[in-house]
Tab-separated table of C-alpha atoms and ligand atoms in Angstrom:
chain	number	residue	atom	x	y	z
A	4	UNK	CA	-48.619	-19.268	-46.074
A	5	UNK	CA	-49.788	-20.285	-42.865
A	6	UNK	CA	-50.739	-23.712	-44.139
A	7	UNK	CA	-47.254	-24.774	-45.224
A	8	UNK	CA	-45.764	-23.280	-42.188
A	9	UNK	CA	-42.873	-25.881	-40.649
A	10	UNK	CA	-42.972	-26.940	-37.381
A	11	UNK	CA	-39.625	-26.054	-35.496
A	12	UNK	CA	-38.441	-27.732	-32.116
A	13	UNK	CA	-35.280	-25.809	-30.790
A	14	UNK	CA	-33.216	-28.623	-28.556
A	15	UNK	CA	-31.391	-26.295	-26.369
A	16	UNK	CA	-28.051	-27.319	-24.599
A	17	UNK	CA	-26.162	-25.014	-22.516
A	18	UNK	CA	-24.910	-25.964	-19.200
A	19	UNK	CA	-24.110	-22.710	-18.010
A	20	UNK	CA	-27.000	-20.276	-19.042
A	21	UNK	CA	-26.503	-17.903	-16.381
A	22	UNK	CA	-23.113	-16.694	-17.460
A	23	UNK	CA	-23.920	-17.096	-21.313
A	24	UNK	CA	-23.663	-14.318	-23.640
A	25	UNK	CA	-24.727	-15.654	-26.778
A	26	UNK	CA	-26.457	-18.342	-26.872
A	27	UNK	CA	-29.057	-17.139	-24.566
A	28	UNK	CA	-29.684	-13.937	-26.487
A	29	UNK	CA	-29.961	-16.060	-29.300
A	30	UNK	CA	-31.885	-18.515	-27.801
A	31	UNK	CA	-34.615	-15.517	-26.311
A	32	UNK	CA	-34.754	-14.227	-29.505
A	33	UNK	CA	-36.415	-16.939	-31.283
A	34	UNK	CA	-38.570	-18.404	-27.977
A	35	UNK	CA	-41.615	-16.606	-28.795
A	36	UNK	CA	-42.238	-17.070	-32.701
A	37	UNK	CA	-45.243	-19.123	-33.636
A	38	UNK	CA	-44.544	-22.780	-34.340
A	39	UNK	CA	-41.278	-22.962	-32.436
A	40	UNK	CA	-40.840	-25.178	-29.307
A	41	UNK	CA	-37.992	-24.651	-27.340
A	42	UNK	CA	-36.326	-27.266	-24.967
A	43	UNK	CA	-33.954	-26.371	-22.230
A	44	UNK	CA	-32.245	-29.726	-21.919
A	45	UNK	CA	-29.741	-28.704	-18.717
A	46	UNK	CA	-33.255	-26.885	-17.334
A	47	UNK	CA	-35.247	-30.304	-18.084
A	48	UNK	CA	-32.877	-32.785	-17.085
A	49	UNK	CA	-30.507	-31.787	-14.829
A	50	UNK	CA	-29.957	-35.370	-13.627
A	51	UNK	CA	-29.304	-36.589	-17.179
A	52	UNK	CA	-32.642	-38.709	-16.830
A	53	UNK	CA	-34.027	-37.807	-20.173
A	54	UNK	CA	-37.838	-38.269	-20.933
A	55	UNK	CA	-37.348	-40.599	-24.159
A	56	UNK	CA	-41.036	-40.779	-25.338
A	57	UNK	CA	-41.817	-37.409	-24.530
A	58	UNK	CA	-38.949	-36.296	-26.696
A	59	UNK	CA	-39.513	-39.032	-29.179
A	60	UNK	CA	-42.940	-37.535	-29.432
A	61	UNK	CA	-42.039	-34.056	-29.855
A	62	UNK	CA	-39.442	-35.077	-32.751
A	63	UNK	CA	-42.511	-36.983	-34.000
A	64	UNK	CA	-44.274	-33.764	-34.074
A	65	UNK	CA	-42.098	-31.171	-35.761
A	66	UNK	CA	-40.841	-30.700	-39.521
A	67	UNK	CA	-37.522	-29.130	-38.056
A	68	UNK	CA	-34.890	-30.090	-35.467
A	69	UNK	CA	-32.573	-27.653	-34.404
A	70	UNK	CA	-29.806	-28.700	-32.275
A	71	UNK	CA	-28.590	-25.382	-30.660
A	72	UNK	CA	-25.522	-25.515	-27.951
A	73	UNK	CA	-21.845	-23.566	-27.410
A	74	UNK	CA	-19.571	-25.654	-29.367
A	75	UNK	CA	-17.402	-27.239	-26.602
A	76	UNK	CA	-14.082	-29.485	-27.535
A	77	UNK	CA	-15.039	-29.480	-31.184
A	78	UNK	CA	-18.318	-30.716	-30.111
A	79	UNK	CA	-21.333	-30.245	-28.089
A	80	UNK	CA	-22.323	-30.499	-24.507
A	81	UNK	CA	-22.681	-33.861	-23.519
A	82	UNK	CA	-26.226	-33.647	-22.351
A	83	UNK	CA	-26.839	-33.151	-26.231
A	84	UNK	CA	-24.946	-36.243	-26.716
A	85	UNK	CA	-26.964	-38.289	-24.116
A	86	UNK	CA	-29.959	-37.097	-25.721
A	87	UNK	CA	-29.277	-37.820	-29.032
A	88	UNK	CA	-28.117	-41.514	-27.291
A	89	UNK	CA	-31.370	-42.267	-25.678
A	90	UNK	CA	-33.698	-40.814	-28.190
A	91	UNK	CA	-32.704	-41.984	-31.346
A	92	UNK	CA	-33.371	-45.205	-31.042
A	93	UNK	CA	-33.391	-48.296	-32.637
A	94	UNK	CA	-36.692	-49.102	-34.532
A	95	UNK	CA	-37.828	-45.402	-33.887
A	96	UNK	CA	-34.948	-43.589	-35.582
A	97	UNK	CA	-32.613	-45.824	-37.652
A	98	UNK	CA	-32.622	-49.525	-38.804
A	99	UNK	CA	-34.910	-51.492	-41.101
A	100	UNK	CA	-38.195	-50.072	-39.004
A	101	UNK	CA	-36.769	-46.890	-37.842
A	102	UNK	CA	-38.446	-44.320	-40.479
A	103	UNK	CA	-40.426	-41.675	-37.568
A	104	UNK	CA	-37.797	-39.171	-38.860
A	105	UNK	CA	-37.579	-39.821	-42.189
A	106	UNK	CA	-37.722	-36.287	-44.332
A	107	UNK	CA	-37.425	-34.286	-41.458
A	108	UNK	CA	-34.685	-31.245	-41.267
A	109	UNK	CA	-32.002	-30.681	-38.875
A	110	UNK	CA	-29.768	-27.829	-38.179
A	111	UNK	CA	-26.860	-26.999	-36.137
A	112	UNK	CA	-27.017	-23.607	-34.415
A	113	UNK	CA	-23.814	-23.326	-32.462
A	114	UNK	CA	-21.059	-20.776	-31.249
A	115	UNK	CA	-17.326	-20.913	-31.085
A	116	UNK	CA	-14.578	-19.324	-29.128
A	117	UNK	CA	-12.541	-19.697	-31.771
A	118	UNK	CA	-12.492	-16.907	-34.955
A	119	UNK	CA	-13.310	-18.186	-38.320
A	120	UNK	CA	-10.176	-18.643	-39.561
A	121	UNK	CA	-8.944	-20.367	-36.982
A	122	UNK	CA	-11.858	-23.228	-38.604
A	123	UNK	CA	-9.721	-24.076	-41.799
A	124	UNK	CA	-7.387	-27.220	-42.537
A	125	UNK	CA	-3.997	-23.987	-42.238
A	126	UNK	CA	-5.740	-22.388	-39.331
A	127	UNK	CA	-5.525	-22.845	-35.530
A	128	UNK	CA	-7.830	-25.742	-35.546
A	129	UNK	CA	-7.148	-27.659	-38.520
A	130	UNK	CA	-10.392	-28.658	-39.527
A	131	UNK	CA	-13.385	-26.605	-41.305
A	132	UNK	CA	-16.817	-26.777	-39.051
A	133	UNK	CA	-18.616	-29.153	-41.408
A	134	UNK	CA	-15.734	-31.832	-41.034
A	135	UNK	CA	-15.948	-31.078	-37.327
A	136	UNK	CA	-19.675	-31.546	-37.146
A	137	UNK	CA	-19.121	-34.308	-39.581
A	138	UNK	CA	-20.514	-36.799	-36.466
A	139	UNK	CA	-24.183	-34.723	-36.424
A	140	UNK	CA	-24.596	-34.895	-40.441
A	141	UNK	CA	-23.903	-38.722	-40.510
A	142	UNK	CA	-26.303	-39.352	-37.331
A	143	UNK	CA	-28.883	-36.922	-39.434
A	144	UNK	CA	-28.333	-39.263	-43.019
A	145	UNK	CA	-28.322	-42.376	-40.737
A	146	UNK	CA	-31.708	-41.866	-39.555
A	147	UNK	CA	-32.778	-40.704	-43.169
A	148	UNK	CA	-33.217	-36.945	-42.672
A	149	UNK	CA	-31.600	-33.974	-44.266
A	150	UNK	CA	-28.755	-31.617	-42.495
A	151	UNK	CA	-28.676	-28.086	-43.511
A	152	UNK	CA	-25.942	-25.861	-43.749
A	153	UNK	CA	-25.115	-24.485	-39.910
A	154	UNK	CA	-25.805	-21.690	-38.335
A	155	UNK	CA	-22.797	-20.425	-36.436
A	156	UNK	CA	-21.124	-17.106	-34.647
A	157	UNK	CA	-17.875	-17.591	-33.996
A	158	UNK	CA	-15.498	-15.190	-32.405
A	159	UNK	CA	-18.190	-15.453	-29.342
A	160	UNK	CA	-15.492	-14.867	-26.553
A	161	UNK	CA	-14.498	-11.472	-28.040
A	162	UNK	CA	-17.968	-10.514	-29.322
A	163	UNK	CA	-19.461	-7.121	-28.493
A	164	UNK	CA	-23.331	-5.968	-27.675
A	165	UNK	CA	-23.959	-4.944	-30.883
A	166	UNK	CA	-22.815	-7.944	-32.936
A	167	UNK	CA	-24.565	-10.221	-30.321
A	168	UNK	CA	-27.864	-8.351	-30.966
A	169	UNK	CA	-27.119	-8.526	-35.167
A	170	UNK	CA	-26.834	-12.356	-34.334
A	171	UNK	CA	-29.673	-12.833	-32.240
A	172	UNK	CA	-31.994	-10.717	-35.404
A	173	UNK	CA	-30.225	-13.130	-38.239
A	174	UNK	CA	-30.925	-15.595	-35.995
A	175	UNK	CA	-34.585	-14.844	-36.019
A	176	UNK	CA	-35.006	-14.093	-39.465
A	177	UNK	CA	-33.352	-17.688	-40.368
A	178	UNK	CA	-35.340	-19.520	-38.360
A	179	UNK	CA	-38.751	-17.556	-40.004
A	180	UNK	CA	-37.388	-18.531	-43.116
A	181	UNK	CA	-37.024	-21.979	-42.122
A	182	UNK	CA	-40.535	-21.840	-40.493
A	183	UNK	CA	-41.852	-19.919	-43.612
A	184	UNK	CA	-40.117	-22.223	-46.222
A	185	UNK	CA	-38.817	-18.858	-47.828
A	186	UNK	CA	-35.665	-20.194	-49.528
A	187	UNK	CA	-35.503	-23.000	-52.051
A	188	UNK	CA	-33.942	-26.344	-51.145
A	189	UNK	CA	-31.479	-25.555	-53.322
A	190	UNK	CA	-30.742	-21.953	-52.363
A	191	UNK	CA	-30.167	-23.040	-48.675
A	192	UNK	CA	-27.893	-26.383	-49.350
A	193	UNK	CA	-25.295	-24.566	-51.624
A	194	UNK	CA	-24.708	-22.196	-48.744
A	195	UNK	CA	-21.581	-23.313	-46.477
A	196	UNK	CA	-23.229	-21.682	-43.466
A	197	UNK	CA	-27.194	-20.935	-43.363
A	198	UNK	CA	-26.397	-17.374	-42.239
A	199	UNK	CA	-25.273	-16.276	-45.601
A	200	UNK	CA	-28.511	-16.686	-46.586
A	201	UNK	CA	-29.146	-13.216	-45.654
A	202	UNK	CA	-25.526	-11.839	-47.410
B	22	LIG	C1	-15.518	-26.668	-21.746
B	22	LIG	C2	-15.370	-25.816	-23.066
B	22	LIG	C3	-14.782	-25.874	-23.973
B	22	LIG	C4	-14.881	-25.048	-25.217
B	22	LIG	N1	-14.299	-25.652	-26.780
B	22	LIG	C5	-14.606	-25.084	-27.898
B	22	LIG	C6	-13.906	-25.356	-28.731
B	22	LIG	O1	-13.711	-26.432	-29.052
B	22	LIG	N2	-13.915	-24.449	-29.654
B	22	LIG	C7	-14.241	-23.133	-29.464
B	22	LIG	O2	-14.083	-22.771	-30.804
B	22	LIG	N3	-14.217	-22.714	-28.955
B	22	LIG	C8	-14.596	-23.908	-27.407
B	22	LIG	N4	-15.259	-22.927	-26.015
B	22	LIG	C9	-15.900	-21.619	-26.061
B	22	LIG	C10	-17.099	-21.635	-26.156
B	22	LIG	O3	-17.762	-22.351	-27.342
B	22	LIG	C11	-17.587	-20.505	-25.834
B	22	LIG	O4	-17.464	-20.197	-24.716
B	22	LIG	C12	-19.048	-20.499	-26.729
B	22	LIG	O5	-19.497	-20.060	-27.778
B	22	LIG	C13	-19.617	-18.862	-25.823
B	22	LIG	O6	-21.124	-18.581	-26.137
B	22	LIG	P1	-21.974	-18.718	-24.456
B	22	LIG	O7	-21.828	-17.034	-24.771
B	22	LIG	O8	-23.402	-19.098	-25.276
B	22	LIG	O9	-21.806	-18.725	-23.863
B	22	LIG	C14	-15.277	-24.082	-25.361
B	22	LIG	C15	-15.974	-23.428	-23.689
B	22	LIG	C16	-15.850	-24.406	-23.038
B	22	LIG	C17	-16.618	-23.405	-21.576
C-alpha cells in the first residue's frame, strides 16, 4: 500500500481563519495525515508576495493538488487567484514546453453559504457549482492535469457543530482515499461531488 501512496498538497486560502467555523475544522482534520502537506497562503504571504519558485517545487513534488477555500463571490479568495496567476506560469504549467504538471490531479474543496438547492439553474444562484467552477476546471485542463469532482459543503452559515464534525470526518476520509488510491478513476469521475463516494 505505502508504495502506491500519492502525495497531496493542500493550498489553503482563507483570509480570516480566526472567524472560520468550517474551513478551519476541515483543514485541521487533514493536517496530520502522512504525505499531506498544507500551505496556508494567507499566513505565508500576507503581503501577497508569493515565492513562485518554492510553490512550483512543491507542486512538482506532489501528485494531487487541493485548492481549499470558502466560496467567495462565486469564486475563491483573491490570494488563491494570485497563486494561480503567478505559479502556473507559461513554460512551466502550460504552453509547448510547459509540461511540469502533466498528469497530476486537482481537487477543489470549498464551502458555500448558499444551500445546495440554490446552486441550480432554477435556484437562487442560477448556476450549478460545476458551472461556476468552470474557470478552475479549464485552468487545470490547460495545464494538462485532471480536475476531480469537487468536495463541497453547502449551507455553511447555518451548519451546526455535529454537521461540522461530520464534514471534517468526511473530508479526512476523502483525502486518505485519494492518498491511498482506494477508488477507481471511473468511480471518482462519475460523481457530481467527490463527497458522494462516501454515500
Ligand atoms: C466576501 C464573501 C463572499 C462570499 N460569497 C459567497 C458566494 O458567492 N456564495 C456563497 O454561497 N457564499 C458566499 N459567502 C459565504 C461564505 O462562503 C461562507 O462564509 C464560508 O463558506 C464559511 O466558511 P468558514 O466558516 O470557513 O469561514 C461569501 C462570504 C464572504 C465573506
